[in-house]
XYZ file of C-alpha atoms in Angstrom:
667
model
C 40.156 15.638 34.846
C 42.464 14.953 31.991
C 43.730 18.217 30.339
C 41.683 18.865 27.033
C 42.456 20.792 24.006
C 40.608 21.779 20.932
C 41.409 20.526 17.437
C 40.515 23.260 15.068
C 40.855 21.029 12.070
C 38.032 18.971 13.078
C 35.585 21.614 14.379
C 32.123 22.263 12.586
C 29.676 25.095 13.069
C 26.932 23.253 11.085
C 26.176 20.500 13.474
C 24.591 22.075 16.725
C 24.711 20.233 19.995
C 27.314 17.594 21.038
C 28.085 15.346 18.093
C 30.517 12.271 19.029
C 32.454 10.419 16.504
C 35.213 7.936 16.770
C 37.931 10.529 17.817
C 35.956 12.980 19.938
C 33.077 15.313 20.065
C 32.117 18.352 18.369
C 30.366 21.146 20.381
C 28.361 23.901 18.768
C 26.013 26.441 20.361
C 24.116 29.448 18.841
C 24.236 32.712 20.639
C 24.215 35.705 18.283
C 24.884 38.422 21.022
C 27.326 36.674 23.276
C 30.969 37.883 23.740
C 32.295 34.439 24.905
C 31.055 30.892 25.401
C 32.545 28.550 27.816
C 32.103 24.650 27.383
C 31.934 23.167 30.950
C 32.918 19.547 31.279
C 32.131 17.780 34.443
C 33.891 14.483 35.809
C 32.204 11.653 37.896
C 32.858 13.728 41.101
C 31.309 16.847 39.653
C 34.620 18.763 39.226
C 34.303 21.267 36.477
C 36.687 22.268 33.631
C 35.987 25.337 31.515
C 36.994 25.622 27.896
C 36.202 28.760 25.967
C 34.987 27.676 22.484
C 37.603 29.003 20.073
C 35.542 29.705 16.942
C 32.417 31.533 15.935
C 30.690 31.890 12.701
C 27.235 33.426 12.109
C 26.594 33.440 15.929
C 27.510 29.700 16.197
C 30.273 29.061 18.729
C 31.971 25.766 18.265
C 34.989 23.505 18.913
C 36.088 19.947 18.480
C 37.499 18.250 21.605
C 39.434 15.080 20.947
C 38.882 12.093 23.423
C 35.362 13.049 24.524
C 33.144 10.008 24.326
C 29.470 9.271 24.739
C 28.483 9.609 28.509
C 30.402 12.883 29.143
C 28.563 15.494 31.151
C 28.616 19.087 30.101
C 26.947 22.461 30.199
C 27.720 26.002 28.976
C 28.458 29.507 30.555
C 27.780 32.321 28.259
C 29.416 35.840 28.466
C 27.832 39.001 27.349
C 26.028 42.178 28.370
C 23.667 42.037 31.278
C 21.405 44.767 30.059
C 17.668 43.667 30.812
C 16.341 46.999 29.374
C 17.768 46.083 26.037
C 16.691 42.445 26.339
C 20.069 41.019 27.261
C 20.428 38.642 30.284
C 23.782 37.022 30.099
C 25.072 35.810 33.492
C 28.085 33.359 33.292
C 27.512 32.540 36.973
C 24.687 30.450 35.750
C 25.353 26.989 34.323
C 23.190 26.604 31.176
C 21.827 23.487 29.607
C 22.575 22.994 25.852
C 19.269 23.337 23.880
C 20.354 20.354 21.764
C 21.391 17.981 24.637
C 19.935 14.542 23.677
C 19.954 13.374 27.385
C 20.132 15.045 30.658
C 21.575 13.927 34.027
C 19.991 15.192 37.245
C 17.074 17.500 37.990
C 16.701 21.188 38.597
C 17.106 21.755 42.340
C 15.086 24.727 43.020
C 16.845 27.633 44.795
C 16.656 31.515 44.141
C 20.166 31.281 43.014
C 18.571 30.123 39.689
C 17.510 33.662 39.004
C 19.717 35.869 37.053
C 19.021 38.800 39.314
C 19.067 39.375 43.013
C 15.821 38.246 44.666
C 14.020 41.107 46.234
C 15.952 43.737 44.240
C 14.217 43.424 40.878
C 15.254 42.008 37.517
C 17.561 44.972 36.712
C 20.009 43.677 39.460
C 22.585 41.021 38.996
C 23.117 37.822 40.840
C 26.627 36.374 41.022
C 25.800 32.925 42.684
C 26.951 29.841 40.817
C 24.238 27.326 39.840
C 26.453 24.377 38.659
C 25.192 22.220 41.440
C 21.558 22.981 40.787
C 21.257 22.377 37.043
C 21.065 19.261 35.140
C 24.098 18.511 32.846
C 23.795 17.442 29.320
C 25.087 13.998 28.222
C 27.058 13.503 25.162
C 24.888 10.677 23.573
C 25.468 8.308 20.678
C 21.835 7.730 19.245
C 22.906 4.726 17.165
C 20.265 1.993 17.417
C 19.570 -1.350 15.537
C 16.118 -0.853 14.091
C 16.332 -4.235 12.345
C 13.246 -4.397 9.976
C 11.357 -1.513 11.503
C 9.704 0.651 8.930
C 7.235 3.610 9.050
C 3.695 2.382 9.136
C 2.184 5.475 7.475
C -1.575 4.434 8.318
C -3.856 6.502 6.197
C -5.778 9.180 8.132
C -8.915 7.740 7.149
C -8.065 4.546 8.939
C -6.481 6.188 11.869
C -7.920 5.842 15.468
C -6.038 7.828 18.077
C -5.710 7.036 21.766
C -4.328 9.998 23.817
C -2.418 8.781 26.952
C -0.114 10.229 29.592
C 3.281 8.376 29.286
C 3.363 7.740 33.004
C -0.270 7.748 34.138
C -1.494 5.123 31.711
C 0.426 2.246 33.388
C 0.813 3.402 37.108
C -2.231 1.375 38.219
C -2.327 -1.172 35.377
C -2.483 -4.639 37.308
C -0.951 -6.556 34.363
C 2.282 -4.469 34.300
C 5.378 -5.222 36.360
C 5.333 -2.877 39.363
C 8.903 -1.761 39.032
C 8.230 -0.695 35.306
C 5.001 1.234 35.831
C 5.172 4.814 34.577
C 7.904 4.102 32.127
C 8.289 3.416 28.418
C 9.012 -0.213 29.278
C 5.542 -0.349 30.762
C 3.927 1.626 28.178
C 4.980 -0.771 25.357
C 4.473 -3.861 27.408
C 2.262 -6.881 26.217
C -0.798 -5.958 28.321
C -1.146 -2.496 27.038
C -0.492 -3.276 23.535
C -3.000 -6.167 23.554
C -5.631 -3.700 25.009
C -4.928 -1.098 22.228
C -5.314 -3.713 19.615
C -8.505 -5.013 21.138
C -9.908 -1.556 21.040
C -8.864 -1.062 17.410
C -6.433 1.745 18.094
C -4.013 2.641 15.237
C -1.992 5.365 16.998
C -1.062 6.331 20.633
C -0.737 9.937 21.147
C 1.527 10.839 24.226
C 1.468 13.823 26.291
C 4.792 15.641 26.348
C 7.928 13.295 26.651
C 10.481 16.104 26.405
C 12.504 16.896 29.509
C 10.389 19.428 31.567
C 10.733 21.398 34.673
C 8.865 20.713 37.970
C 7.566 23.998 39.001
C 8.808 25.391 42.353
C 5.335 26.607 43.436
C 3.899 23.319 43.000
C 6.499 21.401 44.758
C 5.967 23.862 47.753
C 2.326 22.724 47.962
C 3.267 19.072 47.665
C 2.141 18.813 44.076
C 4.016 18.506 40.900
C 3.781 19.150 37.184
C 2.156 16.138 35.836
C 1.317 16.848 32.234
C 4.681 18.138 31.265
C 3.607 21.308 29.240
C 6.827 23.159 30.630
C 9.604 22.150 28.485
C 13.178 22.346 29.694
C 14.821 20.726 26.536
C 13.479 19.770 23.100
C 15.757 16.836 22.422
C 16.093 15.061 25.742
C 13.430 12.623 26.853
C 11.969 13.132 30.425
C 14.086 10.780 32.445
C 11.234 9.807 34.931
C 9.759 7.869 31.875
C 12.677 5.755 31.526
C 13.197 2.753 33.744
C 16.873 2.409 32.419
C 17.582 6.066 32.169
C 18.583 5.454 28.481
C 17.140 6.722 25.209
C 17.319 3.277 23.979
C 14.307 2.346 26.206
C 12.282 4.743 24.216
C 13.435 3.312 20.968
C 12.524 -0.193 22.076
C 9.045 1.064 22.950
C 8.516 2.658 19.535
C 9.829 -0.593 17.860
C 7.379 -2.636 19.916
C 4.368 -0.396 19.042
C 5.289 -0.549 15.359
C 5.539 -4.330 15.332
C 1.957 -4.268 16.702
C 0.903 -1.964 13.949
C 0.448 1.103 16.199
C 1.966 4.486 15.342
C 3.433 6.704 18.054
C 2.507 10.487 17.990
C 4.248 13.000 20.414
C 2.491 16.004 21.990
C 5.013 18.776 21.558
C 5.461 22.121 23.217
C 7.469 24.668 20.957
C 5.456 27.674 21.827
C 7.153 28.357 25.250
C 9.812 27.139 27.718
C 9.763 26.481 31.415
C 11.893 29.704 32.078
C 8.706 31.680 32.278
C 8.695 35.428 32.153
C 11.678 37.877 32.752
C 11.310 37.115 36.357
C 11.770 33.350 35.894
C 14.824 31.265 36.197
C 18.002 31.217 33.984
C 18.405 27.673 32.995
C 19.097 27.654 29.204
C 17.754 29.885 26.487
C 17.442 33.047 28.659
C 21.132 32.917 29.662
C 22.329 31.730 26.025
C 20.679 34.640 24.158
C 17.421 35.926 25.571
C 16.916 38.382 22.636
C 17.252 35.670 20.129
C 15.312 32.852 21.570
C 12.358 34.645 23.090
C 9.825 37.195 21.794
C 10.212 40.356 23.802
C 7.826 43.256 23.907
C 8.728 45.483 20.922
C 8.471 48.739 22.737
C 10.222 47.436 25.904
C 12.507 44.363 25.393
C 13.010 44.107 29.005
C 9.696 42.315 29.269
C 8.647 39.016 27.544
C 5.837 39.023 24.985
C 3.430 36.281 26.143
C 0.579 34.863 24.112
C 0.815 31.441 25.503
C -0.197 32.220 29.198
C 3.094 30.768 30.590
C 5.115 33.943 30.776
C 7.208 33.785 27.491
C 6.896 32.961 23.945
C 9.514 31.180 21.771
C 10.514 33.121 18.738
C 10.038 30.712 15.882
C 10.276 33.555 13.535
C 13.948 33.769 14.231
C 15.780 31.530 11.645
C 17.991 29.831 14.157
C 15.244 29.160 16.542
C 13.169 27.864 13.753
C 15.992 25.560 12.862
C 16.244 24.324 16.510
C 12.562 23.312 16.314
C 12.988 21.538 12.914
C 16.151 19.824 14.094
C 14.168 18.731 17.189
C 11.321 17.254 15.170
C 13.740 15.522 12.727
C 15.576 14.103 15.690
C 12.420 12.452 16.929
C 11.447 11.095 13.546
C 15.080 9.953 12.492
C 16.499 8.880 15.886
C 13.355 7.607 17.723
C 11.277 6.968 14.666
C 7.951 8.582 15.994
C 5.223 8.825 13.432
C 3.861 12.267 14.037
C 3.265 15.254 16.289
C 0.504 17.122 17.999
C 1.474 20.876 18.370
C 0.519 22.534 21.710
C -0.971 25.956 21.123
C -0.188 25.853 17.543
C -1.359 29.268 16.714
C 1.486 30.566 18.505
C 3.790 29.115 16.069
C 2.103 30.730 13.052
C 2.210 34.368 14.606
C 4.081 36.889 12.491
C 4.123 40.590 12.334
C 0.518 40.783 11.477
C -0.807 38.063 13.646
C -1.716 34.506 12.754
C -0.419 33.630 9.187
C -1.647 30.206 7.834
C 0.940 30.586 4.979
C 3.836 31.756 7.216
C 7.305 30.676 7.747
C 6.628 27.881 10.164
C 4.235 26.096 8.233
C 6.034 26.626 5.053
C 9.197 25.105 6.479
C 7.438 21.890 7.639
C 5.647 21.442 4.476
C 8.664 21.367 2.433
C 10.878 19.451 4.723
C 11.714 15.999 3.073
C 11.458 14.256 6.622
C 8.657 16.120 8.348
C 6.215 16.529 5.455
C 5.600 12.633 5.448
C 4.718 12.324 9.145
C 1.338 13.042 10.932
C 0.958 16.657 11.755
C -1.730 17.701 14.336
C -2.467 21.321 15.528
C -4.222 22.465 18.786
C -5.551 25.487 16.728
C -5.625 28.191 19.438
C -3.478 30.052 21.927
C -4.605 32.814 24.403
C -3.528 35.834 22.459
C -5.714 38.131 20.410
C -7.071 36.213 17.163
C -5.533 32.932 18.487
C -8.596 30.861 17.991
C -8.120 29.412 14.531
C -10.198 26.216 14.226
C -10.219 25.279 10.575
C -7.514 27.906 9.666
C -4.498 25.635 9.417
C -3.058 24.501 5.886
C -2.856 20.983 4.712
C -1.359 18.476 5.614
C -2.179 19.545 9.214
C -5.036 18.021 10.985
C -6.748 19.959 13.914
C -8.128 19.310 17.381
C -11.926 20.274 16.907
C -13.330 21.500 20.393
C -16.677 22.366 18.506
C -17.073 18.740 17.989
C -16.617 18.080 21.812
C -19.092 20.910 22.792
C -21.816 20.112 20.488
C -21.750 16.335 21.096
C -21.806 16.982 24.805
C -24.650 19.515 24.391
C -26.872 17.347 22.299
C -26.637 14.128 24.483
C -27.415 16.193 27.477
C -30.664 17.110 25.742
C -29.973 20.792 25.247
C -32.577 22.415 22.919
C -31.826 23.239 19.356
C -28.666 21.131 19.038
C -29.598 18.575 16.356
C -28.179 20.764 13.591
C -24.936 21.222 15.303
C -24.643 17.551 15.826
C -25.343 16.930 12.165
C -22.383 19.277 11.280
C -20.086 17.250 13.557
C -21.206 13.794 12.130
C -20.491 15.340 8.692
C -16.887 16.021 9.498
C -17.518 19.978 10.424
C -17.479 21.060 6.693
C -18.105 24.664 7.655
C -14.607 24.698 9.277
C -12.633 22.266 7.089
C -14.246 21.841 3.586
C -12.194 24.609 1.844
C -8.661 24.920 0.310
C -8.744 21.461 -0.798
C -8.683 19.979 2.675
C -9.722 16.336 3.129
C -12.613 14.986 5.076
C -10.067 13.791 7.600
C -9.064 17.469 8.698
C -10.939 17.362 11.911
C -9.480 15.351 14.950
C -12.769 14.629 16.789
C -12.916 14.078 20.600
C -15.468 14.197 23.326
C -12.883 14.386 26.084
C -9.014 14.990 26.253
C -6.518 15.361 28.985
C -7.585 19.012 29.656
C -11.063 18.797 30.994
C -13.536 16.160 32.263
C -13.147 12.598 31.268
C -15.973 11.077 29.594
C -17.291 9.486 32.805
C -17.129 12.593 34.602
C -18.977 14.384 31.870
C -21.909 12.163 32.698
C -21.262 12.165 36.512
C -20.643 15.806 37.512
C -22.471 19.145 36.975
C -19.498 21.081 38.319
C -15.758 20.812 38.385
C -14.211 19.618 41.749
C -10.553 20.849 41.657
C -10.064 21.454 45.386
C -7.115 19.264 45.457
C -5.054 21.512 43.043
C -4.741 24.104 45.902
C -6.225 27.053 43.853
C -9.636 27.254 45.591
C -11.400 25.997 42.561
C -10.384 28.913 40.284
C -8.638 26.729 37.860
C -10.063 24.612 35.069
C -12.849 25.303 32.694
C -16.275 26.240 33.943
C -18.304 25.477 30.967
C -18.078 21.683 30.859
C -21.364 20.998 29.187
C -21.799 18.016 31.695
C -24.718 16.434 33.392
C -24.592 14.254 36.578
C -27.882 12.514 35.708
C -29.325 13.063 39.116
C -26.419 12.465 41.573
C -23.319 14.555 41.913
C -20.303 12.164 41.505
C -19.889 8.483 42.530
C -23.122 6.589 43.373
C -24.393 3.017 44.268
C -27.700 3.774 42.508
C -27.819 1.055 39.845
C -30.375 3.118 37.728
C -28.091 6.089 37.623
C -25.049 3.991 36.716
C -27.057 2.285 33.918
C -28.091 5.700 32.508
C -24.592 7.050 32.600
C -23.281 4.050 30.694
C -26.129 4.366 28.118
C -25.186 8.013 27.383
C -21.457 7.312 27.432
C -22.027 4.551 24.805
C -24.116 6.845 22.627
C -21.257 9.567 22.953
C -18.706 7.074 21.947
C -20.748 5.894 18.906
C -21.027 9.516 17.774
C -17.366 9.967 18.054
C -16.274 6.987 16.174
C -19.037 6.928 13.450
C -18.459 10.797 12.607
C -16.348 11.727 9.580
C -12.898 12.868 10.619
C -10.335 11.202 12.951
C -11.544 9.906 16.281
C -9.583 10.412 19.327
C -10.363 8.563 22.461
C -8.934 9.621 25.838
C -7.209 6.877 27.738
C -9.441 5.387 30.248
C -12.725 6.581 28.678
C -13.185 3.033 27.378
C -13.123 1.787 30.939
C -15.273 4.659 32.581
C -12.286 6.224 34.145
C -13.053 9.267 36.610
C -10.809 11.959 37.989
C -13.306 12.684 40.819
C -14.756 15.523 38.943
C -11.300 17.345 38.628
C -11.131 18.830 35.148
C -7.622 20.060 35.439
C -5.138 17.308 36.716
C -2.057 19.017 35.557
C -0.537 18.836 38.896
C -1.967 15.545 40.081
C 0.772 12.695 39.526
C -1.239 10.522 41.738
C -4.455 8.349 41.671
C -6.541 11.362 40.775
C -4.606 11.715 37.477
C -3.578 8.174 36.831
C -5.721 5.884 34.674
C -7.852 3.384 36.723
C -8.103 0.010 35.053
C -10.514 -1.727 37.612
C -13.620 0.667 37.555
C -16.257 -1.950 36.929
C -17.228 -0.228 33.870
C -14.902 -2.043 31.532
C -17.829 -3.229 29.233
C -17.506 0.252 27.549
C -14.482 -1.175 25.931
C -16.547 -3.726 24.050
C -18.502 -0.797 22.578
C -15.306 0.947 21.425
C -13.951 -2.240 19.924
C -17.234 -2.995 18.012
C -17.490 0.614 16.687
C -13.892 0.723 15.466
C -14.397 -2.629 13.660
C -17.587 -1.211 12.151
C -15.566 1.817 11.031
C -12.926 -0.353 9.463
C -15.509 -2.680 7.645
C -17.608 0.110 6.116
C -15.892 2.818 4.078
C -18.908 5.034 4.123
C -17.937 5.982 7.652
C -14.488 7.160 6.853
C -14.435 9.098 3.407
C -11.212 10.753 2.558
C -12.565 13.849 0.614
C -15.609 16.048 1.095
C -16.196 16.222 -2.676
C -16.167 12.408 -3.196
C -17.886 11.515 0.048
C -21.010 9.140 -0.031
C -24.039 10.804 -0.785
C -25.563 12.229 2.407
C -29.279 12.999 3.298
C -31.022 13.599 6.536
C -34.157 11.990 7.678
C -37.037 12.725 10.133
C -38.447 9.967 12.352
C -41.264 9.540 9.792
C -38.565 8.577 7.114
C -39.087 11.897 5.159
C -36.381 14.435 4.432
C -35.602 16.944 7.105
C -36.357 20.402 6.294
C -34.820 23.696 7.687
C -37.578 23.962 10.323
C -37.154 20.385 11.444
C -33.493 21.079 12.845
C -35.069 23.428 15.359
C -37.955 21.276 16.435
C -38.176 19.093 19.634
C -38.073 15.738 17.823
C -35.345 13.733 19.408
C -34.918 11.010 16.559
C -33.247 11.799 13.283
C -31.063 9.826 10.864
C -28.103 10.315 8.710
C -28.424 8.358 5.296
C -24.982 7.338 3.572
C -24.667 5.867 0.225
C -21.375 4.731 -1.382
C -20.529 2.158 -3.892
C -23.956 0.311 -3.808
C -23.929 0.289 0.025
C -26.571 2.220 1.788
C -26.348 2.922 5.559
C -28.369 4.652 8.154
C -27.004 6.244 11.502
C -30.053 6.719 13.598
C -29.672 9.083 16.586
C -32.120 9.093 19.529
C -31.280 11.899 21.896
C -34.594 11.460 23.864
C -36.857 8.742 25.184
C -37.964 5.501 23.673
C -39.016 6.138 20.028
C -39.842 4.797 16.672
C -38.623 5.600 13.137
C -40.123 4.820 9.834
C -37.570 3.483 7.442
C -37.134 4.330 3.858
C -37.991 1.446 1.423
C -35.675 -1.536 1.527
C -34.513 -4.631 3.360
C -33.027 -2.893 6.317
C -31.136 -4.804 9.145
C -29.627 -3.505 12.364
C -25.773 -4.097 12.324
C -25.125 -2.231 15.587
C -27.017 -0.624 18.504
C -25.372 0.997 21.524
C -28.197 -0.871 23.542
C -28.245 -4.435 22.546
C -31.684 -5.770 21.637
C -33.329 -2.399 21.937
C -33.181 -1.512 18.263
C -35.685 -3.782 16.367
C -37.514 -3.648 12.968
C -41.126 -4.551 12.488
C -43.120 -3.740 9.394
C -40.589 -1.171 8.269
C -40.502 0.659 11.615
C -37.493 0.810 13.785
C -38.056 0.921 17.529
C -35.071 2.549 19.111
C -34.328 2.832 22.902
C -33.856 6.126 24.750
C -30.427 7.914 24.383
C -28.947 5.440 21.878
C -27.549 5.124 18.522
C -28.167 2.426 15.900
C -26.675 1.600 12.546
C -28.755 -0.157 9.773
C -27.621 -1.290 6.275
C -29.687 -2.152 3.314
């Protein structure tokens, strides 16, 4: 390799990562407790050249190397105390990935040499085996891209319909996608996929994690893999399996294509933990760079990680430089890749401070004032596994929140659980108990009946119990409280009556989702009746169990979704922006009179939500039971939608409505 020297006159500590320019590249890495940091450059043959970064300010080690261009492979070795009982785990024998690397070359090759300690001798021991051949290298990357006339769509929340999809699984079985491209961003933004989303009325695609992530060693040993990707290795680099070309440009191309179609791109991001796990996990990046700064450690014993995520570690976003890394990462995806928003995994963890969850804390304050991030869509998964972690309704504006109460109450009502009418009315109203406070809008709740974690919609109406045997955990994994109903047969069946009943309930649940106040989110494949065979935890199933099936024979459900999203677009009463200015709402019994408190607990299966706004009056009629009738209020009513075509008819002011169905009327 050509001999390299640093140029101190061009070195900058304020730009972290590897920043190339016309003359070379500036390298900068934060490590507050390091004693020396070595930049490691690798040539095409894997030969390594080590250069100690010459300068340090405020814990940022930096140096400018002339002649280094985009494409250069690199990593770091960080020297400092190996004192686990004090929280320090420096080990320069372990090659470390730059947290700011924008692209990675290679995969983690699992070996116990990745541990900072000697296997079998406990984490207080020290392992001196070199890991350069086992760890991906960062790639110096020039993110320049010609965005042409691309611009942010900024679709109003009230008009937003989200489609949650796996970036790989969505296209692996798509018959209209070129086989060689399946599972990549090139396939994701292909014409057949975009046309399908437009037909459904989708305005935003929300992708499971696309950050580079680690394949868990214990899964690989069982012949499985980490499919979902909630195991982040790097917060700036895309997962290379999703790139047919291996280049960031492919993802930028995909975002531009989605934008041209009027579809926003939202990324599911995991800033609450990393893939390095507990103190017994591998040393790949953050742990070896500065364990005490990047991770929360037990305050009374810093040898051990403080874990509120259930993954072994918790990222310390309370540390100003770690918070800066998270914000820099978010801005990178907005400014360089032009995504339109984020869904934050286990977001309660990000709000934890000394006294627990703090809705007005540092993390939220930083995002809310950020000139780039404050204008994109922000969605919280409002819980974690720590004490006080369940915080549905507790996040500040402008965050929206996943609402699992909506999922549970809608499932309970449609499987005919007693005493659930009142709960369903709450969800139809936008869950005001949770969200109508602190000047929050009526779009605060992200409503869903299924998501990547749990049963699909079709499995919700096809299985009483989970069937997770393929995961190799003897059925111990996954939720047990699925609020599902197999409708007479467990799993797949040829019985046409059972299939018809399942479709009927699925259509009613989709109507409830899309007509409710808030922001509807549809799980990819639910519009086609996709099944995972009763597996409600396909995190490790990168195969036909986890992939979206496009040829189920139940594709007619997609027509229901398309009709409902069009109805939502055409009638503002179904998508108010504020609770205070929402259309007047009243609730009616099946005899047309007002619901009383006692009526919410009775056995009557039919009730209606009456909406009035700007001269338009609409009724959403819900029938959770058998064929029934409803006396309509005075007026010239007409049926504009029914989940069961032809079964909702009006005669002499009385609506006949079929069993387990939803109808919409206007006057």
